[in-house]
PDB file of C-alpha atoms in Angstrom:
ATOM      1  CA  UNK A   1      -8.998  12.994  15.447  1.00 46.00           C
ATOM      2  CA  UNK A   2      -9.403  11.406  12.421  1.00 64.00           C
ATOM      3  CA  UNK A   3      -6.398   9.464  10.302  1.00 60.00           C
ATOM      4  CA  UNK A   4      -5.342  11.628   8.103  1.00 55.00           C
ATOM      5  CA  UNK A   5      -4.905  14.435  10.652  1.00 62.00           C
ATOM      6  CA  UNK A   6      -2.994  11.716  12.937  1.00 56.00           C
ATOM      7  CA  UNK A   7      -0.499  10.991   9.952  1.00 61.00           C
ATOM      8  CA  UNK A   8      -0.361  15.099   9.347  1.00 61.00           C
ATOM      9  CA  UNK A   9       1.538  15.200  12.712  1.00 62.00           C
ATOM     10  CA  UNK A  10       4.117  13.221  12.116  1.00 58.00           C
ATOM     11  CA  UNK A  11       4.471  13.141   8.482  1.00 57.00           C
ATOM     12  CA  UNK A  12       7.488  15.629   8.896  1.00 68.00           C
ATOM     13  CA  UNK A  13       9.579  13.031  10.292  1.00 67.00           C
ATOM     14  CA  UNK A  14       7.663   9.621   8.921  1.00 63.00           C
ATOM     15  CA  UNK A  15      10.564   8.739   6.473  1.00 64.00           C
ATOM     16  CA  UNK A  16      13.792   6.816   7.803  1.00 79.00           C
ATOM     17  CA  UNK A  17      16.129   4.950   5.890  1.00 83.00           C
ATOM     18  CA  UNK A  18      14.325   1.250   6.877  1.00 88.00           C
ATOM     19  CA  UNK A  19      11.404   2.435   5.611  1.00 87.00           C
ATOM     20  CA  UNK A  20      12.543   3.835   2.425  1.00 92.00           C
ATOM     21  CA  UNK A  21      14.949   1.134   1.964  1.00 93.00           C
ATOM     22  CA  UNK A  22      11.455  -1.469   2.138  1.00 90.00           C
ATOM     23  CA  UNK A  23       9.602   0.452  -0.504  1.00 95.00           C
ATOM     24  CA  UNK A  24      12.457   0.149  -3.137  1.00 96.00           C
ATOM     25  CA  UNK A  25      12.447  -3.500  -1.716  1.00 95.00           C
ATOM     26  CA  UNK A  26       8.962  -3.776  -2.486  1.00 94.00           C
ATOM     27  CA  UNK A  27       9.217  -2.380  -5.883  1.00 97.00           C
ATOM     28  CA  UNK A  28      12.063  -4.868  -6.613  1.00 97.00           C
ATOM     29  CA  UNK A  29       9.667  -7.464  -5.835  1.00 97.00           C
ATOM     30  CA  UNK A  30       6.674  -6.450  -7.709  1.00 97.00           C
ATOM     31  CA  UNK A  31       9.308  -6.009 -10.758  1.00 98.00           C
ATOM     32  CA  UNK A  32      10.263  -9.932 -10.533  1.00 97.00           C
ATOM     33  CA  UNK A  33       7.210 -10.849 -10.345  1.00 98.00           C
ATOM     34  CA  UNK A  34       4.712  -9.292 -12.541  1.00 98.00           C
ATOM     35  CA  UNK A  35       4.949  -7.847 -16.291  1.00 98.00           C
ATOM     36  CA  UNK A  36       5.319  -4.545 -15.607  1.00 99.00           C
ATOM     37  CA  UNK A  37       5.767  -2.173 -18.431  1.00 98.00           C
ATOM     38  CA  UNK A  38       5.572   1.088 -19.451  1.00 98.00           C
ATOM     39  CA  UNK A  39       2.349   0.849 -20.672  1.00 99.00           C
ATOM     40  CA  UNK A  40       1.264  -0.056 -16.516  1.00 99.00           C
ATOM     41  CA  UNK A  41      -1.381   2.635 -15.558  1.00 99.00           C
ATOM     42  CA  UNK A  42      -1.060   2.227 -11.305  1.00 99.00           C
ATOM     43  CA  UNK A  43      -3.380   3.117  -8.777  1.00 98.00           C
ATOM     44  CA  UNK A  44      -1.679   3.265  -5.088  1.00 98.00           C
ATOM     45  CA  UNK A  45      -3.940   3.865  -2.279  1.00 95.00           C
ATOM     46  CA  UNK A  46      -2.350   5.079   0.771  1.00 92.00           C
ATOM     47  CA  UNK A  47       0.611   6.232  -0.375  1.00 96.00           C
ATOM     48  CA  UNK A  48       2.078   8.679   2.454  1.00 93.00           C
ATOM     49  CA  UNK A  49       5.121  10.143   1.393  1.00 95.00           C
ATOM     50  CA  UNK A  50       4.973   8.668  -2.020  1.00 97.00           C
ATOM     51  CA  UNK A  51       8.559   6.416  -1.531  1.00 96.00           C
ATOM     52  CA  UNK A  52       7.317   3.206  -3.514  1.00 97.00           C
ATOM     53  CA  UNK A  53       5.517   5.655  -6.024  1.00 98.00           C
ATOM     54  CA  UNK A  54       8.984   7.190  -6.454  1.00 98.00           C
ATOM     55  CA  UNK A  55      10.821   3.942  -7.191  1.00 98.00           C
ATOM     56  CA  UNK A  56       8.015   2.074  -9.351  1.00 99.00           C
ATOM     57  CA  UNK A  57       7.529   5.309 -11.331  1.00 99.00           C
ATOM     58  CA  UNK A  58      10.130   4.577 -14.149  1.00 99.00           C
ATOM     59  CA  UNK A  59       8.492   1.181 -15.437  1.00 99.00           C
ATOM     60  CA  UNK A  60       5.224   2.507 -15.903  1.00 99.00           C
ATOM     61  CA  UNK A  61       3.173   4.957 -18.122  1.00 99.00           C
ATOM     62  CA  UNK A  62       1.293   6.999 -15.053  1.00 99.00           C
ATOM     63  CA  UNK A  63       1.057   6.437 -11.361  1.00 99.00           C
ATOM     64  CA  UNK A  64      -2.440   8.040  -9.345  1.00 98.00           C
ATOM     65  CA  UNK A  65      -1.623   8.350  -5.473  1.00 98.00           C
ATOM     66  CA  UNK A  66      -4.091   8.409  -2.970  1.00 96.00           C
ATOM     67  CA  UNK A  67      -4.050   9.421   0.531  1.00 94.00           C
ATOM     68  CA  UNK A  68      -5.774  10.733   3.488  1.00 89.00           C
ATOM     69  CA  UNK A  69      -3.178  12.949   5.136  1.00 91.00           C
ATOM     70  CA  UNK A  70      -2.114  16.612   3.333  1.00 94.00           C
ATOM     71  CA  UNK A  71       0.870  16.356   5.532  1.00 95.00           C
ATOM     72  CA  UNK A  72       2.467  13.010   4.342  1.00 92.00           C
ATOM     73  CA  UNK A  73       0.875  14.253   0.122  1.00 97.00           C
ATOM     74  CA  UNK A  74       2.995  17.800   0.920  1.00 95.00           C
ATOM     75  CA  UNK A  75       5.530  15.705   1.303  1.00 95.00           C
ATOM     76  CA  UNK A  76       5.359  13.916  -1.535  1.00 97.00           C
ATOM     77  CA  UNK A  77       4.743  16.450  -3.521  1.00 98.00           C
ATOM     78  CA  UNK A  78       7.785  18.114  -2.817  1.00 97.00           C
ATOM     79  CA  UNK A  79       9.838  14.457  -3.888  1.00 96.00           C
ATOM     80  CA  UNK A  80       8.320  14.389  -6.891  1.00 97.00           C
ATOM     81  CA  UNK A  81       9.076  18.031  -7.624  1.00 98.00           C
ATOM     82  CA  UNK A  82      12.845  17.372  -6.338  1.00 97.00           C
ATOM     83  CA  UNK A  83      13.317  14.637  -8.781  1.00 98.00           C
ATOM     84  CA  UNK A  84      11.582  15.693 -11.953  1.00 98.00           C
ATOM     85  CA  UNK A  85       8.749  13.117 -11.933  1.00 99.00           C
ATOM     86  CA  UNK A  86       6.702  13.939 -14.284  1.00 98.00           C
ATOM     87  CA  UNK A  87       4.184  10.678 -14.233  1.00 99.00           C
ATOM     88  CA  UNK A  88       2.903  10.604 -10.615  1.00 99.00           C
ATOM     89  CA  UNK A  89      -0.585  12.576 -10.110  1.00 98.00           C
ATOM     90  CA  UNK A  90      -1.536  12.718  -6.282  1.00 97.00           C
ATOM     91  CA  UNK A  91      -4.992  13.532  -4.661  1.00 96.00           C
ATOM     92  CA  UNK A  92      -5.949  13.663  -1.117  1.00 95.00           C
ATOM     93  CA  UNK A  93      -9.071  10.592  -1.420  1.00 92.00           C
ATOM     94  CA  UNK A  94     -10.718   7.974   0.218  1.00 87.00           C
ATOM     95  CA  UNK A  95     -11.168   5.983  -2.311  1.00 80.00           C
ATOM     96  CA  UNK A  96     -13.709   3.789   0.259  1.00 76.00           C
ATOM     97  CA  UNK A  97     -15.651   6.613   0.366  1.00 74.00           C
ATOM     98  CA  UNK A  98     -15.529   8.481  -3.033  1.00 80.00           C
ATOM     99  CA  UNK A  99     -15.661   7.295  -6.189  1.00 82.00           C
ATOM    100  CA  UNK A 100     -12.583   8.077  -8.653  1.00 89.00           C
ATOM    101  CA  UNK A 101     -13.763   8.228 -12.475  1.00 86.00           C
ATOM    102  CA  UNK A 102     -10.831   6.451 -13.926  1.00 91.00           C
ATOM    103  CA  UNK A 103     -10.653   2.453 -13.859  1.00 90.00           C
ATOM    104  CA  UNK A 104      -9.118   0.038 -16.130  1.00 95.00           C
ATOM    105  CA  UNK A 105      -5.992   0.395 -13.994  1.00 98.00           C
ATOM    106  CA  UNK A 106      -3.150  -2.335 -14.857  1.00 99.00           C
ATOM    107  CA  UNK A 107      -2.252  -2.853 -11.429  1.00 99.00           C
ATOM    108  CA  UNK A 108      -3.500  -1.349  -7.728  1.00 98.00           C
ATOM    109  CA  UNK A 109      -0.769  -1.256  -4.755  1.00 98.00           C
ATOM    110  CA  UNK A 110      -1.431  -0.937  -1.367  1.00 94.00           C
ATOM    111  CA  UNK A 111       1.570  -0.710   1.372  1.00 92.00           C
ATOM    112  CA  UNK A 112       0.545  -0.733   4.957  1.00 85.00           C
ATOM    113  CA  UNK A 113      -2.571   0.088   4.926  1.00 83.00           C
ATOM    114  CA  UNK A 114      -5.265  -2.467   5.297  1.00 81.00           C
ATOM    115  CA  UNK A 115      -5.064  -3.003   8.625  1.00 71.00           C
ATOM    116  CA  UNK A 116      -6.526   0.655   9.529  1.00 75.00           C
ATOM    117  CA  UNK A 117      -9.403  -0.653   6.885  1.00 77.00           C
ATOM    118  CA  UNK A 118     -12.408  -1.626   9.098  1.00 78.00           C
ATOM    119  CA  UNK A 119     -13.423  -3.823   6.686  1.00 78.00           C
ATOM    120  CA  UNK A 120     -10.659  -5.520   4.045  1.00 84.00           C
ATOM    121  CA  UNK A 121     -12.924  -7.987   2.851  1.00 84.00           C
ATOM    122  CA  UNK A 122     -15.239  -5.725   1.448  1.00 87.00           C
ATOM    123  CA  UNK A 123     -12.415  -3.376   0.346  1.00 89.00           C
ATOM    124  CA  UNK A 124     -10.877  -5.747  -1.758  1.00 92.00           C
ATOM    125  CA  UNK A 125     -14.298  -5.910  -3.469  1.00 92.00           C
ATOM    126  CA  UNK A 126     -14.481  -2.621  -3.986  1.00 93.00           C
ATOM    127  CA  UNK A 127     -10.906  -1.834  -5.263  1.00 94.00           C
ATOM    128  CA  UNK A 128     -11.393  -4.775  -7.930  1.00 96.00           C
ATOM    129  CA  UNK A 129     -13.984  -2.541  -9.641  1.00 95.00           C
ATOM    130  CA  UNK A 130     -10.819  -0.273 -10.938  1.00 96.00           C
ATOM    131  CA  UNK A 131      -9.089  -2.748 -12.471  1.00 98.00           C
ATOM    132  CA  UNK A 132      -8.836  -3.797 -15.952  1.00 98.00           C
ATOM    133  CA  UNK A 133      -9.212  -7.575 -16.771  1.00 97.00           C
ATOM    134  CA  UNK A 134      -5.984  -9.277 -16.333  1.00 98.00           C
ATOM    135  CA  UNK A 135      -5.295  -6.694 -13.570  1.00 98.00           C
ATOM    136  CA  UNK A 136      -3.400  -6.698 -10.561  1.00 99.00           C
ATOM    137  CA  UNK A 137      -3.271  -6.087  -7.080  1.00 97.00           C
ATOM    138  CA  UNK A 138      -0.939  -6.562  -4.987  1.00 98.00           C
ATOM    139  CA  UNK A 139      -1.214  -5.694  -0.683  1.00 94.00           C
ATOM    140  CA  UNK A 140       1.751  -5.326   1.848  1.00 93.00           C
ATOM    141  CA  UNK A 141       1.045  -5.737   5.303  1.00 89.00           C
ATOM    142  CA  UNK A 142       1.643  -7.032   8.707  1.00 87.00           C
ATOM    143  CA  UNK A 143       1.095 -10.601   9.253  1.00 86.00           C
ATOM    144  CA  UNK A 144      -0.911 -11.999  12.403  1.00 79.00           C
ATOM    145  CA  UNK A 145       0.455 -10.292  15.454  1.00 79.00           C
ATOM    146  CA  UNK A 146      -0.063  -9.509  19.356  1.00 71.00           C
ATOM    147  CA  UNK A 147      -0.900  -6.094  19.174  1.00 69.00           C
ATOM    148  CA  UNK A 148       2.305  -5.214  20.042  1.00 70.00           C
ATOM    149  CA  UNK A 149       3.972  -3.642  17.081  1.00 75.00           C
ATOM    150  CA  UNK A 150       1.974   0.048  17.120  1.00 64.00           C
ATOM    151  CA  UNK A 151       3.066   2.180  20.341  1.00 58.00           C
ATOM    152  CA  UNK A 152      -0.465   3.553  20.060  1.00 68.00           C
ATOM    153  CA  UNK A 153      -3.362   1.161  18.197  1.00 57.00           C
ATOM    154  CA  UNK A 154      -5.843   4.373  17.888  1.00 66.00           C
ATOM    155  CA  UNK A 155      -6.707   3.876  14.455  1.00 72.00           C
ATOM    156  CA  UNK A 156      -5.912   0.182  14.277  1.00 64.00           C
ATOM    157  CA  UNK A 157      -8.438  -1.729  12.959  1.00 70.00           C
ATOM    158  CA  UNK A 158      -6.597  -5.117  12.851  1.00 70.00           C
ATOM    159  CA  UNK A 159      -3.582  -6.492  14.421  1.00 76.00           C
ATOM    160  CA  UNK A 160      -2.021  -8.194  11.076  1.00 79.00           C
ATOM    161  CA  UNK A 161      -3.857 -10.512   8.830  1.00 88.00           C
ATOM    162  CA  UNK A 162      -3.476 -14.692   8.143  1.00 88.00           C
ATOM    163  CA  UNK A 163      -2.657 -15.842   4.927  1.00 90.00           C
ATOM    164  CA  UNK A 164      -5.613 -18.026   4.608  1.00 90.00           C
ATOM    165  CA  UNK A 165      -7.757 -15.467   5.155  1.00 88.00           C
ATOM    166  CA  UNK A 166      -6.918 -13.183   2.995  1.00 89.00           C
ATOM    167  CA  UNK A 167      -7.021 -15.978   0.271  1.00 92.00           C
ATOM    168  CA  UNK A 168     -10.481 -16.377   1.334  1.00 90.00           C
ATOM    169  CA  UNK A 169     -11.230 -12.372   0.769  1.00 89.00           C
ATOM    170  CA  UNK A 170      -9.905 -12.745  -2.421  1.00 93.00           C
ATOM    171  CA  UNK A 171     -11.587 -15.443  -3.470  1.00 92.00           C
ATOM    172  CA  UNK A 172     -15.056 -14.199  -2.444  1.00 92.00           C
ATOM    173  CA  UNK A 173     -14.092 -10.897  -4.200  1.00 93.00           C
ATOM    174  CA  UNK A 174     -13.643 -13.080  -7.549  1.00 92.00           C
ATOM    175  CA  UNK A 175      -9.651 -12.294  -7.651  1.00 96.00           C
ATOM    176  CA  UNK A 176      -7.070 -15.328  -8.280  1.00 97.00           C
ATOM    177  CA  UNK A 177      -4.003 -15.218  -5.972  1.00 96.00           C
ATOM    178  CA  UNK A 178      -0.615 -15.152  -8.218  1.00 96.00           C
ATOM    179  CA  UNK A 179       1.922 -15.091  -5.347  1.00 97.00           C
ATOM    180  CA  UNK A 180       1.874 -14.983  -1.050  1.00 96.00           C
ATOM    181  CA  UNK A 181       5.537 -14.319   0.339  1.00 96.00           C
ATOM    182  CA  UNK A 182       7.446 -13.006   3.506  1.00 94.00           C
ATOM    183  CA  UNK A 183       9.397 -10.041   2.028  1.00 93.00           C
ATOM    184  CA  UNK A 184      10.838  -8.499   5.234  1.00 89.00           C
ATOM    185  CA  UNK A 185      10.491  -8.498   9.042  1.00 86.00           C
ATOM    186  CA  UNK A 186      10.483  -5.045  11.172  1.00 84.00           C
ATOM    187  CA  UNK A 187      12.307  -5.060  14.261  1.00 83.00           C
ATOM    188  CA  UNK A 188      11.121  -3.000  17.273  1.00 79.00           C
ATOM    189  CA  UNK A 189      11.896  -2.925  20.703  1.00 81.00           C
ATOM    190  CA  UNK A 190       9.155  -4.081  23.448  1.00 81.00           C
ATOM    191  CA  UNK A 191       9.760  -4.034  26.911  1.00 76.00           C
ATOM    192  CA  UNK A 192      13.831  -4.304  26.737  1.00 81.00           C
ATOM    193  CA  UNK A 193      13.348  -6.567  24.134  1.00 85.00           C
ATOM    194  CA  UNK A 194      13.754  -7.029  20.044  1.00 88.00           C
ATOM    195  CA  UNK A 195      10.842  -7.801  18.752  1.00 87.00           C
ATOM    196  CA  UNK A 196      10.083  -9.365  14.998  1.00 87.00           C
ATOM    197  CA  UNK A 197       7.343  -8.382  12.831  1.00 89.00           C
ATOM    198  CA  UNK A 198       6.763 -10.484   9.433  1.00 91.00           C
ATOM    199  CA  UNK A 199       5.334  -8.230   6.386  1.00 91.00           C
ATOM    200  CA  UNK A 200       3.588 -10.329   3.413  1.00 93.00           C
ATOM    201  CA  UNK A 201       3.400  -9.374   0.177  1.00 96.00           C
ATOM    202  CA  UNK A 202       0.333 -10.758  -1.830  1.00 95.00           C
ATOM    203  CA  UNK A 203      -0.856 -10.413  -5.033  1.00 97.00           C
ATOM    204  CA  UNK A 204      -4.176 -11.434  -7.115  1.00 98.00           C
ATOM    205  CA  UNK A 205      -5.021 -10.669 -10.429  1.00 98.00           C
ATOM    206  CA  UNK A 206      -8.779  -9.752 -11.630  1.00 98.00           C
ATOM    207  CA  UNK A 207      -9.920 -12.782 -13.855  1.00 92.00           C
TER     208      UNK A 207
END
C-alpha cells in the first residue's frame, strides 16, 4: 500500500488539538522570523489536512498545497470551504515525481514530511528549483531518534534527522541556512513510559 492510501485511512481522525495547536505554532514562528507579506506566493508540500495552510493563509498573496493522500486533501478541502479561504489552491502531487509549472515561489514549507523522503538530500535540490532568488524554505521535522516514536515505521524512511547534516544538504544544494531551532517536543507513551520527541524547525534561503 502505498502512502497516500496509508494516510487515506486515517485521515478522518488525523487532526487533534496538539497537532493543530503545533501548526499555528509553527506559523507563529515562521511569522517572527521571516518577511512575510502579502505579496508571499507559498508552496507547501505535504500538507495533509491543510492546518498550517489555514493559519499562514492571511499574510500571504496565494498558498499551492500538495499532497499524496485524497483523504487528508478532502479534508482540507472542506476547511477551506468552512472558512471562506479564498487563496489556498490544493492538488493531489508528488512534486518528486512530477513537475509543477509554476516556480518563483517566495517561500516553500514542509511539516513532517521528510523523513518518509528516501532521499532528502537530493530533495532539497530539487525543491530549490521553485524558488525565486531570495527565497525560502523552511522544514519541520523530527530530530535524531530511536525509532521509537511511529507505532508502525512502514513508510519510514528515516528515524529523525541531525542538525549538522541537514546543514550539510543544504549547503551542497547551494541554500544558506537563516535559522535551526527546537520549536516543540511530542510526548508519547512507550512501554508504560512518557516519551520526548524534539521537532526542529530550519530554514535556508536560495542565494
Amino acid at each position: 500500500m502505498d502512502i497516500g492510501k496509508r494516510f487515506d485511512k486515517v485521515a478522518d481522525r488525523y487532526d487533534t488539538s496538539d497537532k493543530i495547536e503545533r501548526s499555528k505554532s509553527f506559523v507563529q514562528d515562521l511569522l517572527k522570523i521571516l518577511p512575510i507579506n502579502k505579496s508571499f506566493k507559498v508552496l507547501d508540500i505535504g500538507a495533509g489536512t491543510g492546518n498550517v495552510d489555514v493559519f499562514l493563509s492571511p499574510y500571504v498573496k496565494e498558498i499551492v498545497a500538495l499532497d499524496l493522500s485524497e483523504g487528508m486533501l478532502d479534508v482540507f478541502r472542506k476547511k477551506i470551504k468552512d472558512k471562506g479561504i479564498k487563496n489556498i489552491r490544493i492538488y493531489k502531487k508528488d512534486l518528486f515525481s512530477e513537475d509543477l509549472q509554476e516556480k518563483d515561489f517566495d517561500l516553500i514549507i514542509t511539516s513532517m514530511t521528510f523523513h518518509h523522503l528516501d532521499n532528502p538530500e537530493e530533495s532539497l535540490k530539487h525543491l530549490k528549483k521553485y524558488l525565486k532568488k531570495g527565497g525560502y524554505i523552511a522544514v519541520i521535522d523530527l530530530y535524531k531518534e530511536d525509532g521509537t516514536f511511529h507505532s508502525d515505521n512502514t513508510d519510514v524512511k528515516h528515524f529523525g534527522f541531525d542538525e549538522k547534516d541537514i546543514e550539510k544538504w543544504l549547503e551542497t544544494s547551494g541554500l544558506e541556512k537563516v535559522d535551526y531551532r527546537i520549536v516543540y517536543s511530542i510526548k508519547k507513551e512507550r512501554e508504560g513510559k512518557i516519551r520526548e520527541y524534539p521537532v526542529f524547525l530550519i530554514i535556508a534561503i536560495k542565494k
